[in-house]
Amino acid sequence: MTTPTSDSPHFVVCVDNTGYPASLELHKIYRMLPDSEAESEGDIRVIDESGEDYLFSRDRFVPIEVPEVVRKSLVHSH
């Protein structure tokens, strides 16, 4: 998984919400925020169901590319 760079938001899909059912919905798209320190530890920073950003193991997610119309919708919903 690569760390987001530039102004373009990056997105991931949750594939494992074990232990975090209130924070992460299985198969949902989440916005990933840049955090190179967290990534070096095997984590990524995502905006979870609370609307706040938290660290989770990167193994819980799969990075995805989304069409521009979807990207705009996801960015404006946060």
Tab-separated table of N, CA and C in Angstrom:
chain	number	residue	atom	x	y	z
A	1	MET	N	0.851	-1.160	0.000
A	1	MET	CA	0.000	0.000	0.000
A	1	MET	C	0.897	1.223	0.000
A	2	THR	N	0.568	2.200	-0.821
A	2	THR	CA	1.406	3.390	-0.875
A	2	THR	C	0.785	4.510	-0.065
A	3	THR	N	1.636	5.359	0.450
A	3	THR	CA	1.179	6.504	1.212
A	3	THR	C	0.645	7.553	0.262
A	4	PRO	N	-0.511	8.141	0.573
A	4	PRO	CA	-1.049	9.176	-0.298
A	4	PRO	C	-0.104	10.366	-0.383
A	5	THR	N	0.034	10.907	-1.570
A	5	THR	CA	0.789	12.127	-1.769
A	5	THR	C	-0.061	13.047	-2.610
A	6	SER	N	0.310	14.281	-2.678
A	6	SER	CA	-0.397	15.306	-3.428
A	6	SER	C	-1.747	15.605	-2.792
A	7	ASP	N	-2.526	16.400	-3.512
A	7	ASP	CA	-3.828	16.822	-2.997
A	7	ASP	C	-4.917	15.791	-3.256
A	8	SER	N	-4.618	14.788	-4.045
A	8	SER	CA	-5.619	13.807	-4.422
A	8	SER	C	-5.873	12.811	-3.283
A	9	PRO	N	-7.110	12.724	-2.808
A	9	PRO	CA	-7.404	11.762	-1.740
A	9	PRO	C	-7.280	10.326	-2.223
A	10	HIS	N	-6.914	9.443	-1.311
A	10	HIS	CA	-6.818	8.026	-1.605
A	10	HIS	C	-7.862	7.282	-0.791
A	11	PHE	N	-8.314	6.150	-1.337
A	11	PHE	CA	-9.387	5.404	-0.705
A	11	PHE	C	-9.026	3.939	-0.550
A	12	VAL	N	-9.615	3.323	0.471
A	12	VAL	CA	-9.411	1.910	0.761
A	12	VAL	C	-10.767	1.288	1.078
A	13	VAL	N	-10.852	-0.025	0.909
A	13	VAL	CA	-12.053	-0.772	1.275
A	13	VAL	C	-11.706	-1.642	2.476
A	14	CYS	N	-12.582	-1.644	3.474
A	14	CYS	CA	-12.382	-2.466	4.666
A	14	CYS	C	-12.692	-3.928	4.329
A	15	VAL	N	-11.734	-4.814	4.600
A	15	VAL	CA	-11.935	-6.246	4.377
A	15	VAL	C	-11.884	-7.039	5.679
A	16	ASP	N	-11.649	-6.335	6.800
A	16	ASP	CA	-11.611	-6.997	8.111
A	16	ASP	C	-11.919	-5.971	9.200
A	17	ASN	N	-13.096	-6.073	9.799
A	17	ASN	CA	-13.466	-5.155	10.882
A	17	ASN	C	-13.483	-5.848	12.243
A	18	THR	N	-12.837	-6.991	12.352
A	18	THR	CA	-12.792	-7.760	13.594
A	18	THR	C	-12.319	-6.879	14.745
A	19	GLY	N	-13.135	-6.824	15.803
A	19	GLY	CA	-12.801	-6.029	16.977
A	19	GLY	C	-13.192	-4.569	16.880
A	20	TYR	N	-13.637	-4.129	15.706
A	20	TYR	CA	-14.003	-2.726	15.495
A	20	TYR	C	-15.340	-2.578	14.762
A	21	PRO	N	-16.372	-3.352	15.125
A	21	PRO	CA	-17.612	-3.295	14.348
A	21	PRO	C	-18.314	-1.935	14.392
A	22	ALA	N	-18.095	-1.153	15.445
A	22	ALA	CA	-18.718	0.170	15.521
A	22	ALA	C	-17.908	1.211	14.750
A	23	SER	N	-16.630	0.956	14.545
A	23	SER	CA	-15.748	1.923	13.889
A	23	SER	C	-15.573	1.686	12.399
A	24	LEU	N	-15.645	0.413	11.993
A	24	LEU	CA	-15.410	0.044	10.601
A	24	LEU	C	-16.520	-0.861	10.100
A	25	GLU	N	-17.036	-0.536	8.918
A	25	GLU	CA	-18.028	-1.397	8.273
A	25	GLU	C	-17.326	-2.229	7.206
A	26	LEU	N	-17.562	-3.522	7.247
A	26	LEU	CA	-16.990	-4.426	6.265
A	26	LEU	C	-17.437	-4.025	4.860
A	27	HIS	N	-16.520	-3.998	3.926
A	27	HIS	CA	-16.732	-3.707	2.506
A	27	HIS	C	-17.055	-2.251	2.212
A	28	LYS	N	-16.906	-1.368	3.177
A	28	LYS	CA	-17.167	0.056	2.963
A	28	LYS	C	-15.889	0.758	2.508
A	29	ILE	N	-16.064	1.801	1.687
A	29	ILE	CA	-14.950	2.625	1.225
A	29	ILE	C	-14.641	3.671	2.290
A	30	TYR	N	-13.345	3.794	2.607
A	30	TYR	CA	-12.879	4.797	3.570
A	30	TYR	C	-11.799	5.658	2.936
A	31	ARG	N	-11.766	6.915	3.361
A	31	ARG	CA	-10.711	7.822	2.918
A	31	ARG	C	-9.463	7.580	3.763
A	32	MET	N	-8.336	7.450	3.091
A	32	MET	CA	-7.059	7.240	3.761
A	32	MET	C	-6.292	8.554	3.769
A	33	LEU	N	-5.755	8.908	4.927
A	33	LEU	CA	-4.982	10.142	5.072
A	33	LEU	C	-3.490	9.830	5.118
A	34	PRO	N	-2.666	10.745	4.620
A	34	PRO	CA	-1.223	10.500	4.635
A	34	PRO	C	-0.677	10.448	6.062
A	35	ASP	N	0.139	9.446	6.337
A	35	ASP	CA	0.805	9.316	7.632
A	35	ASP	C	1.951	8.325	7.452
A	36	SER	N	3.102	8.824	7.006
A	36	SER	CA	4.229	7.946	6.701
A	36	SER	C	4.766	7.250	7.945
A	37	GLU	N	4.692	7.898	9.097
A	37	GLU	CA	5.152	7.261	10.335
A	37	GLU	C	4.288	6.049	10.669
A	38	ALA	N	2.979	6.204	10.564
A	38	ALA	CA	2.058	5.091	10.840
A	38	ALA	C	2.295	3.961	9.855
A	39	GLU	N	2.470	4.308	8.584
A	39	GLU	CA	2.666	3.275	7.568
A	39	GLU	C	3.949	2.495	7.815
A	40	SER	N	4.979	3.164	8.327
A	40	SER	CA	6.230	2.461	8.615
A	40	SER	C	6.053	1.453	9.754
A	41	GLU	N	4.977	1.614	10.528
A	41	GLU	CA	4.659	0.697	11.627
A	41	GLU	C	3.626	-0.357	11.217
A	42	GLY	N	3.196	-0.324	9.939
A	42	GLY	CA	2.227	-1.306	9.455
A	42	GLY	C	0.784	-0.861	9.598
A	43	ASP	N	0.583	0.429	9.857
A	43	ASP	CA	-0.771	0.967	10.023
A	43	ASP	C	-1.071	1.984	8.929
A	44	ILE	N	-2.354	2.321	8.806
A	44	ILE	CA	-2.770	3.443	7.969
A	44	ILE	C	-3.770	4.271	8.762
A	45	ARG	N	-3.904	5.525	8.366
A	45	ARG	CA	-4.842	6.439	9.023
A	45	ARG	C	-6.064	6.587	8.121
A	46	VAL	N	-7.233	6.262	8.655
A	46	VAL	CA	-8.473	6.387	7.886
A	46	VAL	C	-9.502	7.164	8.695
A	47	ILE	N	-10.430	7.767	7.978
A	47	ILE	CA	-11.562	8.424	8.622
A	47	ILE	C	-12.613	7.342	8.831
A	48	ASP	N	-12.893	7.030	10.101
A	48	ASP	CA	-13.803	5.914	10.405
A	48	ASP	C	-15.242	6.384	10.524
A	49	GLU	N	-16.102	5.533	11.075
A	49	GLU	CA	-17.529	5.816	11.180
A	49	GLU	C	-17.846	7.016	12.078
A	50	SER	N	-16.930	7.377	12.980
A	50	SER	CA	-17.158	8.533	13.856
A	50	SER	C	-16.903	9.843	13.119
A	51	GLY	N	-16.280	9.753	11.932
A	51	GLY	CA	-15.928	10.952	11.189
A	51	GLY	C	-14.556	11.484	11.566
A	52	GLU	N	-13.893	10.808	12.484
A	52	GLU	CA	-12.547	11.187	12.920
A	52	GLU	C	-11.525	10.241	12.289
A	53	ASP	N	-10.267	10.683	12.238
A	53	ASP	CA	-9.242	9.804	11.685
A	53	ASP	C	-8.553	9.030	12.799
A	54	TYR	N	-8.346	7.739	12.527
A	54	TYR	CA	-7.708	6.829	13.476
A	54	TYR	C	-6.768	5.900	12.731
A	55	LEU	N	-5.848	5.313	13.484
A	55	LEU	CA	-4.932	4.333	12.919
A	55	LEU	C	-5.518	2.932	13.026
A	56	PHE	N	-5.372	2.175	11.952
A	56	PHE	CA	-5.769	0.776	11.920
A	56	PHE	C	-4.681	0.016	11.172
A	57	SER	N	-4.600	-1.276	11.420
A	57	SER	CA	-3.659	-2.115	10.693
A	57	SER	C	-3.982	-2.065	9.202
A	58	ARG	N	-2.960	-1.883	8.380
A	58	ARG	CA	-3.209	-1.788	6.936
A	58	ARG	C	-3.753	-3.099	6.364
A	59	ASP	N	-3.564	-4.214	7.083
A	59	ASP	CA	-4.090	-5.501	6.629
A	59	ASP	C	-5.613	-5.539	6.609
A	60	ARG	N	-6.251	-4.609	7.264
A	60	ARG	CA	-7.719	-4.552	7.306
A	60	ARG	C	-8.316	-3.939	6.042
A	61	PHE	N	-7.459	-3.396	5.169
A	61	PHE	CA	-7.928	-2.626	4.021
A	61	PHE	C	-7.234	-3.027	2.730
A	62	VAL	N	-7.910	-2.737	1.623
A	62	VAL	CA	-7.346	-2.906	0.291
A	62	VAL	C	-7.480	-1.562	-0.413
A	63	PRO	N	-6.377	-1.036	-0.972
A	63	PRO	CA	-6.461	0.249	-1.685
A	63	PRO	C	-7.256	0.092	-2.974
A	64	ILE	N	-7.995	1.148	-3.329
A	64	ILE	CA	-8.783	1.116	-4.561
A	64	ILE	C	-8.656	2.452	-5.285
A	65	GLU	N	-8.898	2.406	-6.585
A	65	GLU	CA	-9.036	3.604	-7.400
A	65	GLU	C	-10.532	3.796	-7.637
A	66	VAL	N	-10.990	5.020	-7.524
A	66	VAL	CA	-12.413	5.290	-7.746
A	66	VAL	C	-12.551	6.324	-8.861
A	67	PRO	N	-13.639	6.254	-9.619
A	67	PRO	CA	-13.880	7.255	-10.661
A	67	PRO	C	-13.992	8.652	-10.045
A	68	GLU	N	-13.694	9.653	-10.830
A	68	GLU	CA	-13.690	11.036	-10.349
A	68	GLU	C	-15.023	11.439	-9.718
A	69	VAL	N	-16.141	11.056	-10.302
A	69	VAL	CA	-17.441	11.420	-9.748
A	69	VAL	C	-17.636	10.799	-8.354
A	70	VAL	N	-17.149	9.581	-8.171
A	70	VAL	CA	-17.230	8.922	-6.861
A	70	VAL	C	-16.280	9.606	-5.882
A	71	ARG	N	-15.088	9.917	-6.333
A	71	ARG	CA	-14.099	10.603	-5.498
A	71	ARG	C	-14.671	11.917	-4.954
A	72	LYS	N	-15.257	12.722	-5.828
A	72	LYS	CA	-15.841	14.002	-5.399
A	72	LYS	C	-16.946	13.783	-4.376
A	73	SER	N	-17.778	12.797	-4.607
A	73	SER	CA	-18.867	12.493	-3.682
A	73	SER	C	-18.335	12.066	-2.319
A	74	LEU	N	-17.316	11.218	-2.308
A	74	LEU	CA	-16.734	10.750	-1.045
A	74	LEU	C	-16.048	11.869	-0.280
A	75	VAL	N	-15.336	12.723	-0.981
A	75	VAL	CA	-14.628	13.837	-0.330
A	75	VAL	C	-15.634	14.809	0.275
A	76	HIS	N	-16.710	15.093	-0.423
A	76	HIS	CA	-17.699	16.052	0.086
A	76	HIS	C	-18.548	15.474	1.195
A	77	SER	N	-18.613	14.161	1.301
A	77	SER	CA	-19.421	13.550	2.366
A	77	SER	C	-18.690	13.573	3.702
A	78	HIS	N	-17.381	13.837	3.721
A	78	HIS	CA	-16.609	13.901	4.949
A	78	HIS	C	-16.491	15.329	5.348
